[in-house]
């Protein structure tokens, strides 16, 4: 079974402060991990995936297989980063199919 | 705009009733996924269809069913509705049915059961 845990429901930081949104996963195979973001009144959208190793909007995430973690980081938070962030894992759900399992999300609030 | 559309935006109905939610995937995407988002359970995967066929099943109740039509749009049918079925229902699409392809989400349908 695959599981994604985001331990913080709410994270408040001041503008300009570093941000780290935690994500831990449980999966027996080789995981494919994503971060999705949902801004207020908008649809869920992909922020980044571990396989591309890119930085989007200043956010980065490194897959640590030893700690089974995929924490999302940004050195300097901006007010427009305030949103709901979901960590997700894509793993095999059966023969030839994959399932995206989401964590329960962390609401990031950036205080001006 | 990701191109995934969902109708209706809002739906209010009574317990015991049946509703149908509709989703149109992005042009060219063959896979459609349905998710339920509630305050206590978070975002839960319900079911996936790929090119008209069921591909994967998640935490979908027997009272719920889905299908994908030849034009690739999908419908999620919820019957014998209970108060606990009140939630946001998201549809997502991706280009393929296998592998970790990016999923593009629709705006969701908010279902309220009274």
PDB file of N, CA and C in Angstrom, chain A residues 57-103:
ATOM      1  N   UNK A  57       8.752  28.627  -9.596  1.00  0.00           N
ATOM      2  CA  UNK A  57       8.376  29.727  -8.700  1.00  0.00           C
ATOM      3  C   UNK A  57       9.297  29.773  -7.478  1.00  0.00           C
ATOM      4  N   UNK A  58      10.524  29.336  -7.644  1.00  0.00           N
ATOM      5  CA  UNK A  58      11.484  29.374  -6.552  1.00  0.00           C
ATOM      6  C   UNK A  58      11.433  28.182  -5.626  1.00  0.00           C
ATOM      7  N   UNK A  59      10.487  27.263  -5.865  1.00  0.00           N
ATOM      8  CA  UNK A  59      10.349  26.070  -5.049  1.00  0.00           C
ATOM      9  C   UNK A  59      11.215  24.940  -5.597  1.00  0.00           C
ATOM     10  N   UNK A  60      11.783  24.168  -4.693  1.00  0.00           N
ATOM     11  CA  UNK A  60      12.510  22.952  -5.055  1.00  0.00           C
ATOM     12  C   UNK A  60      12.098  21.845  -4.102  1.00  0.00           C
ATOM     13  N   UNK A  61      12.299  20.621  -4.556  1.00  0.00           N
ATOM     14  CA  UNK A  61      12.019  19.472  -3.683  1.00  0.00           C
ATOM     15  C   UNK A  61      12.998  18.373  -4.049  1.00  0.00           C
ATOM     16  N   UNK A  62      13.605  17.796  -3.073  1.00  0.00           N
ATOM     17  CA  UNK A  62      14.558  16.706  -3.292  1.00  0.00           C
ATOM     18  C   UNK A  62      14.027  15.423  -2.699  1.00  0.00           C
ATOM     19  N   UNK A  63      14.096  14.375  -3.504  1.00  0.00           N
ATOM     20  CA  UNK A  63      13.666  13.066  -3.034  1.00  0.00           C
ATOM     21  C   UNK A  63      14.781  12.450  -2.200  1.00  0.00           C
ATOM     22  N   UNK A  64      14.476  12.115  -0.963  1.00  0.00           N
ATOM     23  CA  UNK A  64      15.429  11.462  -0.078  1.00  0.00           C
ATOM     24  C   UNK A  64      14.897  10.055   0.200  1.00  0.00           C
ATOM     25  N   UNK A  65      15.437   9.097  -0.532  1.00  0.00           N
ATOM     26  CA  UNK A  65      14.918   7.732  -0.400  1.00  0.00           C
ATOM     27  C   UNK A  65      15.244   7.135   0.961  1.00  0.00           C
ATOM     28  N   UNK A  66      16.356   7.536   1.532  1.00  0.00           N
ATOM     29  CA  UNK A  66      16.733   7.004   2.842  1.00  0.00           C
ATOM     30  C   UNK A  66      15.736   7.419   3.924  1.00  0.00           C
ATOM     31  N   UNK A  67      15.300   8.656   3.853  1.00  0.00           N
ATOM     32  CA  UNK A  67      14.336   9.170   4.839  1.00  0.00           C
ATOM     33  C   UNK A  67      12.902   9.102   4.311  1.00  0.00           C
ATOM     34  N   UNK A  68      12.732   8.562   3.128  1.00  0.00           N
ATOM     35  CA  UNK A  68      11.425   8.511   2.443  1.00  0.00           C
ATOM     36  C   UNK A  68      10.705   9.856   2.577  1.00  0.00           C
ATOM     37  N   UNK A  69      11.403  10.889   2.132  1.00  0.00           N
ATOM     38  CA  UNK A  69      10.832  12.225   2.230  1.00  0.00           C
ATOM     39  C   UNK A  69      10.961  12.960   0.898  1.00  0.00           C
ATOM     40  N   UNK A  70      10.107  13.954   0.736  1.00  0.00           N
ATOM     41  CA  UNK A  70      10.104  14.791  -0.476  1.00  0.00           C
ATOM     42  C   UNK A  70       9.628  16.174  -0.043  1.00  0.00           C
ATOM     43  N   UNK A  71      10.427  16.806   0.769  1.00  0.00           N
ATOM     44  CA  UNK A  71      10.040  18.103   1.333  1.00  0.00           C
ATOM     45  C   UNK A  71      10.147  19.206   0.288  1.00  0.00           C
ATOM     46  N   UNK A  72       9.222  20.139   0.356  1.00  0.00           N
ATOM     47  CA  UNK A  72       9.183  21.280  -0.571  1.00  0.00           C
ATOM     48  C   UNK A  72       9.801  22.491   0.119  1.00  0.00           C
ATOM     49  N   UNK A  73      10.717  23.151  -0.586  1.00  0.00           N
ATOM     50  CA  UNK A  73      11.428  24.265   0.049  1.00  0.00           C
ATOM     51  C   UNK A  73      11.447  25.489  -0.846  1.00  0.00           C
ATOM     52  N   UNK A  74      11.509  26.628  -0.165  1.00  0.00           N
ATOM     53  CA  UNK A  74      11.707  27.894  -0.865  1.00  0.00           C
ATOM     54  C   UNK A  74      12.481  28.812   0.069  1.00  0.00           C
ATOM     55  N   UNK A  75      13.547  29.438  -0.398  1.00  0.00           N
ATOM     56  CA  UNK A  75      14.386  30.222   0.505  1.00  0.00           C
ATOM     57  C   UNK A  75      13.716  31.494   1.041  1.00  0.00           C
ATOM     58  N   UNK A  76      12.870  32.127   0.209  1.00  0.00           N
ATOM     59  CA  UNK A  76      12.243  33.382   0.630  1.00  0.00           C
ATOM     60  C   UNK A  76      10.769  33.376   0.249  1.00  0.00           C
ATOM     61  N   UNK A  77       9.896  33.276   1.214  1.00  0.00           N
ATOM     62  CA  UNK A  77       8.464  33.190   0.942  1.00  0.00           C
ATOM     63  C   UNK A  77       7.905  34.518   0.445  1.00  0.00           C
ATOM     64  N   UNK A  78       6.961  34.424  -0.494  1.00  0.00           N
ATOM     65  CA  UNK A  78       6.246  35.590  -1.013  1.00  0.00           C
ATOM     66  C   UNK A  78       4.770  35.461  -0.664  1.00  0.00           C
ATOM     67  N   UNK A  79       4.085  36.602  -0.598  1.00  0.00           N
ATOM     68  CA  UNK A  79       2.665  36.564  -0.242  1.00  0.00           C
ATOM     69  C   UNK A  79       1.865  35.718  -1.216  1.00  0.00           C
ATOM     70  N   UNK A  80       2.249  35.742  -2.489  1.00  0.00           N
ATOM     71  CA  UNK A  80       1.497  34.981  -3.497  1.00  0.00           C
ATOM     72  C   UNK A  80       1.716  33.481  -3.377  1.00  0.00           C
ATOM     73  N   UNK A  81       2.592  33.066  -2.472  1.00  0.00           N
ATOM     74  CA  UNK A  81       2.776  31.623  -2.246  1.00  0.00           C
ATOM     75  C   UNK A  81       1.693  31.049  -1.337  1.00  0.00           C
ATOM     76  N   UNK A  82       0.916  31.911  -0.730  1.00  0.00           N
ATOM     77  CA  UNK A  82      -0.155  31.436   0.151  1.00  0.00           C
ATOM     78  C   UNK A  82      -1.125  30.571  -0.650  1.00  0.00           C
ATOM     79  N   UNK A  83      -1.268  29.335  -0.239  1.00  0.00           N
ATOM     80  CA  UNK A  83      -2.090  28.364  -0.983  1.00  0.00           C
ATOM     81  C   UNK A  83      -2.108  27.058  -0.203  1.00  0.00           C
ATOM     82  N   UNK A  84      -2.819  26.097  -0.778  1.00  0.00           N
ATOM     83  CA  UNK A  84      -2.848  24.745  -0.238  1.00  0.00           C
ATOM     84  C   UNK A  84      -1.872  23.909  -1.062  1.00  0.00           C
ATOM     85  N   UNK A  85      -1.002  23.181  -0.401  1.00  0.00           N
ATOM     86  CA  UNK A  85       0.006  22.378  -1.096  1.00  0.00           C
ATOM     87  C   UNK A  85      -0.214  20.899  -0.788  1.00  0.00           C
ATOM     88  N   UNK A  86      -0.221  20.112  -1.852  1.00  0.00           N
ATOM     89  CA  UNK A  86      -0.430  18.671  -1.705  1.00  0.00           C
ATOM     90  C   UNK A  86       0.775  17.921  -2.261  1.00  0.00           C
ATOM     91  N   UNK A  87       1.258  16.993  -1.475  1.00  0.00           N
ATOM     92  CA  UNK A  87       2.288  16.078  -1.929  1.00  0.00           C
ATOM     93  C   UNK A  87       1.571  14.841  -2.467  1.00  0.00           C
ATOM     94  N   UNK A  88       2.056  14.280  -3.570  1.00  0.00           N
ATOM     95  CA  UNK A  88       1.386  13.127  -4.170  1.00  0.00           C
ATOM     96  C   UNK A  88       2.410  12.111  -4.653  1.00  0.00           C
ATOM     97  N   UNK A  89       2.028  10.855  -4.563  1.00  0.00           N
ATOM     98  CA  UNK A  89       2.894   9.755  -4.999  1.00  0.00           C
ATOM     99  C   UNK A  89       2.176   8.937  -6.053  1.00  0.00           C
ATOM    100  N   UNK A  90       2.868   8.663  -7.134  1.00  0.00           N
ATOM    101  CA  UNK A  90       2.311   7.797  -8.161  1.00  0.00           C
ATOM    102  C   UNK A  90       2.952   6.435  -8.041  1.00  0.00           C
ATOM    103  N   UNK A  91       2.134   5.436  -7.791  1.00  0.00           N
ATOM    104  CA  UNK A  91       2.628   4.079  -7.641  1.00  0.00           C
ATOM    105  C   UNK A  91       1.688   3.093  -8.295  1.00  0.00           C
ATOM    106  N   UNK A  92       2.186   1.880  -8.459  1.00  0.00           N
ATOM    107  CA  UNK A  92       1.377   0.863  -9.137  1.00  0.00           C
ATOM    108  C   UNK A  92       0.118   0.533  -8.343  1.00  0.00           C
ATOM    109  N   UNK A  93      -1.016   0.528  -9.042  1.00  0.00           N
ATOM    110  CA  UNK A  93      -2.278   0.164  -8.408  1.00  0.00           C
ATOM    111  C   UNK A  93      -2.710  -1.225  -8.843  1.00  0.00           C
ATOM    112  N   UNK A  94      -2.012  -1.797  -9.760  1.00  0.00           N
ATOM    113  CA  UNK A  94      -2.361  -3.123 -10.285  1.00  0.00           C
ATOM    114  C   UNK A  94      -1.628  -3.317 -11.589  1.00  0.00           C
ATOM    115  N   UNK A  95      -1.970  -4.354 -12.299  1.00  0.00           N
ATOM    116  CA  UNK A  95      -1.282  -4.643 -13.553  1.00  0.00           C
ATOM    117  C   UNK A  95      -1.508  -3.504 -14.544  1.00  0.00           C
ATOM    118  N   UNK A  96      -0.435  -2.834 -14.918  1.00  0.00           N
ATOM    119  CA  UNK A  96      -0.514  -1.799 -15.943  1.00  0.00           C
ATOM    120  C   UNK A  96      -1.202  -0.518 -15.526  1.00  0.00           C
ATOM    121  N   UNK A  97      -1.469  -0.332 -14.264  1.00  0.00           N
ATOM    122  CA  UNK A  97      -2.138   0.913 -13.865  1.00  0.00           C
ATOM    123  C   UNK A  97      -1.412   1.562 -12.698  1.00  0.00           C
ATOM    124  N   UNK A  98      -1.528   2.859 -12.648  1.00  0.00           N
ATOM    125  CA  UNK A  98      -0.903   3.646 -11.594  1.00  0.00           C
ATOM    126  C   UNK A  98      -1.959   4.456 -10.872  1.00  0.00           C
ATOM    127  N   UNK A  99      -1.695   4.714  -9.617  1.00  0.00           N
ATOM    128  CA  UNK A  99      -2.629   5.487  -8.807  1.00  0.00           C
ATOM    129  C   UNK A  99      -1.891   6.635  -8.150  1.00  0.00           C
ATOM    130  N   UNK A 100      -2.509   7.796  -8.187  1.00  0.00           N
ATOM    131  CA  UNK A 100      -1.931   8.968  -7.535  1.00  0.00           C
ATOM    132  C   UNK A 100      -2.537   9.070  -6.143  1.00  0.00           C
ATOM    133  N   UNK A 101      -1.674   8.974  -5.139  1.00  0.00           N
ATOM    134  CA  UNK A 101      -2.126   9.078  -3.749  1.00  0.00           C
ATOM    135  C   UNK A 101      -1.679  10.421  -3.190  1.00  0.00           C
ATOM    136  N   UNK A 102      -2.622  11.172  -2.651  1.00  0.00           N
ATOM    137  CA  UNK A 102      -2.323  12.498  -2.145  1.00  0.00           C
ATOM    138  C   UNK A 102      -2.196  12.496  -0.627  1.00  0.00           C
ATOM    139  N   UNK A 103      -1.364  13.397  -0.141  1.00  0.00           N
ATOM    140  CA  UNK A 103      -1.380  13.689   1.278  1.00  0.00           C
ATOM    141  C   UNK A 103      -2.583  14.573   1.566  1.00  0.00           C
TER     142      UNK A 103
END
